[in-house]
Short mmCIF file of C-alpha atoms in Angstrom, two decimals:
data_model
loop_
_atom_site.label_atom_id
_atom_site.label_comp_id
_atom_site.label_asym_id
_atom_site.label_seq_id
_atom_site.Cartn_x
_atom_site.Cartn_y
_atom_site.Cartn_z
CA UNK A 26 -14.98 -83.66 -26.71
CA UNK A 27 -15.65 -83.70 -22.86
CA UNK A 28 -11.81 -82.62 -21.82
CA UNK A 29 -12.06 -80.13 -24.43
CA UNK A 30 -14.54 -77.99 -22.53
CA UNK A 31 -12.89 -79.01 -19.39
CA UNK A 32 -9.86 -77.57 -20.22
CA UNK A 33 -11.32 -74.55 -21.57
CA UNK A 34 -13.69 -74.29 -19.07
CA UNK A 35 -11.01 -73.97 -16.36
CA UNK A 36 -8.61 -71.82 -18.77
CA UNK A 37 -11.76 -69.37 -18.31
CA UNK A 38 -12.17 -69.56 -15.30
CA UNK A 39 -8.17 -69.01 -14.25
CA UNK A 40 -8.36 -65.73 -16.93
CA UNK A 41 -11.37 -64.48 -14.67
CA UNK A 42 -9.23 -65.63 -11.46
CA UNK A 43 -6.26 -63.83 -12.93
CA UNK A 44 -8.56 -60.43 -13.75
CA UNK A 45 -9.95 -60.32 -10.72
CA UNK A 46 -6.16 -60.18 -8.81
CA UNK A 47 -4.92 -57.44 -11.59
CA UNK A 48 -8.13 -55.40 -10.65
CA UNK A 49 -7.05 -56.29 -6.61
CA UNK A 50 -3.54 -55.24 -7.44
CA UNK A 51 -4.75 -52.20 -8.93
CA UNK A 52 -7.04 -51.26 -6.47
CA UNK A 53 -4.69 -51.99 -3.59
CA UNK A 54 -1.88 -49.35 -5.55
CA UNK A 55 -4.39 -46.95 -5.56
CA UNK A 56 -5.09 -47.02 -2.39
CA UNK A 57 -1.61 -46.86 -1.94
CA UNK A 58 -0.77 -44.02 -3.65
CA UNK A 59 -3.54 -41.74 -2.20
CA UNK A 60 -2.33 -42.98 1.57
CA UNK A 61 1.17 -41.42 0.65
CA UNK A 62 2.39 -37.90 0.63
CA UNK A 63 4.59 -36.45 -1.99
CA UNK A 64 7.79 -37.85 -2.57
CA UNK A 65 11.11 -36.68 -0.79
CA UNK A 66 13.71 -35.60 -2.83
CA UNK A 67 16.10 -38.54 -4.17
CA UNK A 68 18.83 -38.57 -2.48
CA UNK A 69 21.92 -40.97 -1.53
CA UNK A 70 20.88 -44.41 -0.10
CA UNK A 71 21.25 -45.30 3.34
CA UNK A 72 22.69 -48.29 5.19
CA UNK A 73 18.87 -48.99 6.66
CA UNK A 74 17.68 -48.34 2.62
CA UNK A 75 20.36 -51.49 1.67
CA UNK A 76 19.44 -53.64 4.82
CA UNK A 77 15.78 -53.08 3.03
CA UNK A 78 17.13 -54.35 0.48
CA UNK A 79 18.75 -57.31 2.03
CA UNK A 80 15.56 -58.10 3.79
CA UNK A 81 13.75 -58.31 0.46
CA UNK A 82 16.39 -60.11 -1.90
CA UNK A 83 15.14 -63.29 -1.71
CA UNK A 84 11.82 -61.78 -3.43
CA UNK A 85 14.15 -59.67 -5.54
CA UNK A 86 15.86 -62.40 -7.28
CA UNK A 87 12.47 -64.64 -7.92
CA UNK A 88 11.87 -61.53 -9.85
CA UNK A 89 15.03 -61.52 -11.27
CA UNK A 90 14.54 -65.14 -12.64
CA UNK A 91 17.41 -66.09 -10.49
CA UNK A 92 17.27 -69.44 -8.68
CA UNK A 93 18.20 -68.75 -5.02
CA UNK A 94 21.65 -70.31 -4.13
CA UNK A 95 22.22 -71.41 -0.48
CA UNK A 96 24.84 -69.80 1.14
CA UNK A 97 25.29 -67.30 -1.56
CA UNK A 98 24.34 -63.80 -1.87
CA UNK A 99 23.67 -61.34 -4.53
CA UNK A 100 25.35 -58.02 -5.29
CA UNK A 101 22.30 -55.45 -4.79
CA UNK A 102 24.20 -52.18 -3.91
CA UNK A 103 21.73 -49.58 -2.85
CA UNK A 104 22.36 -46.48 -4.50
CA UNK A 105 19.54 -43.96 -4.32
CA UNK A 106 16.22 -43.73 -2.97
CA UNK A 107 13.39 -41.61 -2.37
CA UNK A 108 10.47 -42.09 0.74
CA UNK A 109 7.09 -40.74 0.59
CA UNK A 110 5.33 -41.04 4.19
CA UNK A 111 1.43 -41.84 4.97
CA UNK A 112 -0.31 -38.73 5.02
CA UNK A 113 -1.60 -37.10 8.29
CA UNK A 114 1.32 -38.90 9.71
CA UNK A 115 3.78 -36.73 11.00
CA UNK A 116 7.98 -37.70 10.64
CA UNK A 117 8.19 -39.68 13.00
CA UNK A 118 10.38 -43.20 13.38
CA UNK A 119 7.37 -45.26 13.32
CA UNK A 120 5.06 -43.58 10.44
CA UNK A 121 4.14 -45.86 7.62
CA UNK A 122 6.72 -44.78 4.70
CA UNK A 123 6.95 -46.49 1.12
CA UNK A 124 11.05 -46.91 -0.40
CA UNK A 125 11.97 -46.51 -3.49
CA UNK A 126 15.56 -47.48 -3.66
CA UNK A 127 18.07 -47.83 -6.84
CA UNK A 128 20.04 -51.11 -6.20
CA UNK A 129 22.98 -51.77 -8.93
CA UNK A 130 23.07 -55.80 -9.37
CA UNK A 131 25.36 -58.19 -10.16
CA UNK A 132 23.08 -59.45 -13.12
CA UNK A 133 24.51 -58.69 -16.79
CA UNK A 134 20.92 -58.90 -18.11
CA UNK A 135 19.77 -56.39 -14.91
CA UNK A 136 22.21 -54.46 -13.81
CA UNK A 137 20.36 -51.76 -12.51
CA UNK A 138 16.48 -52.47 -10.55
CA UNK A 139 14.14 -50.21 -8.73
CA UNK A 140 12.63 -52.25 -5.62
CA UNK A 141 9.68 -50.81 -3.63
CA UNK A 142 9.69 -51.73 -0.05
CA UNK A 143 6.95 -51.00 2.22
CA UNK A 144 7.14 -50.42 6.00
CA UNK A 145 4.08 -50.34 8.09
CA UNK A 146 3.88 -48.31 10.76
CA UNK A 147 2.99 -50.95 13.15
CA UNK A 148 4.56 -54.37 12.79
CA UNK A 149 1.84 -57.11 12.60
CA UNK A 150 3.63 -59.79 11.11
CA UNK A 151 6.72 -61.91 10.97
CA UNK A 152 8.36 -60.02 8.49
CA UNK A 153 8.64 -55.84 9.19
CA UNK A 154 8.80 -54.69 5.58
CA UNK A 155 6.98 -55.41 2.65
CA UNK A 156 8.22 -56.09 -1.22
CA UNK A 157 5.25 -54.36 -3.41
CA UNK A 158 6.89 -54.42 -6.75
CA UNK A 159 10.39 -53.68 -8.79
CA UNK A 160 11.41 -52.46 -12.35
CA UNK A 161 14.20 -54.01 -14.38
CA UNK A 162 16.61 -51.82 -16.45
CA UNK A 163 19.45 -52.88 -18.90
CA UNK A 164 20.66 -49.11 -18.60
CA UNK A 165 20.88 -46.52 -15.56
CA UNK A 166 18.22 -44.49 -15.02
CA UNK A 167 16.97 -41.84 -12.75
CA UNK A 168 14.80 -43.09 -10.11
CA UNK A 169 11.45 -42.70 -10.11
CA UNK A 170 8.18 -43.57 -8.32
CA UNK A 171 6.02 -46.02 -9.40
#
């Protein structure tokens, strides 16, 4: 039948859609990860770590399969985190650096996440730090990169 192929003719063409943004993604993390330099050592979370943390929650809980309530706020409590700088950068306040930051949540189903912010090191947008991706535990783990 005619909608038959449609349909199957656009369910192809979404899977090649949807390869070509996992091959983007991929490519974009590598490019990532060879613009970094090694990874401090973790250590205890800052207050600018959890308002990192605050500026991505909104994105957090999407990924948390959490509707967004008005007015209300999530417990993310920022525990640990580790930066890794863009090479041939030196330490300076506005280098590029990538966070990785431990949050405990408020979720029974997720109570611990890793979030991955990124900050630029020059502001050309709206928003100053970038969400790039998080991992969902049901236990506490050791924070990694990823």
């Amino acid at each position: 039948c005619f909608q038959d192929h449609i349909i199957r003719k656009r369910a192809t063409e979404m899977g090649g859609l949807m390869s070509k943004a996992k091959a983007f993604d991929a490519d974009l993390h590598q490019r990532e990860e060879n613009a970094l330099g090694p990874p401090s050592k973790t250590m205890d979370a800052s207050e600018y770590a959890q308002e990192l943390v605050y500026l991505v929650s909104k994105t957090i809980e999407t990924h948390l399969d959490l509707l967004p309530v008005p007015g209300k706020s999530r417990t993310l409590e920022a525990k640990q985190m580790i930066i890794r700088v863009l090479k041939n950068k030196g330490e300076g306040e506005n280098d590029g650096k990538m966070y990785y930051i431990k949050c405990e949540t408020d979720v029974a189903e997720w109570p611990w996440i890793f979030v991955k912010v990124y900050e630029p090191p020059l502001v050309t947008n709206v928003a100053r730090v970038g969400f790039r991706a998080m991992k969902k535990m049901k236990e506490e783990y050791k924070l990694v990169t990823f």
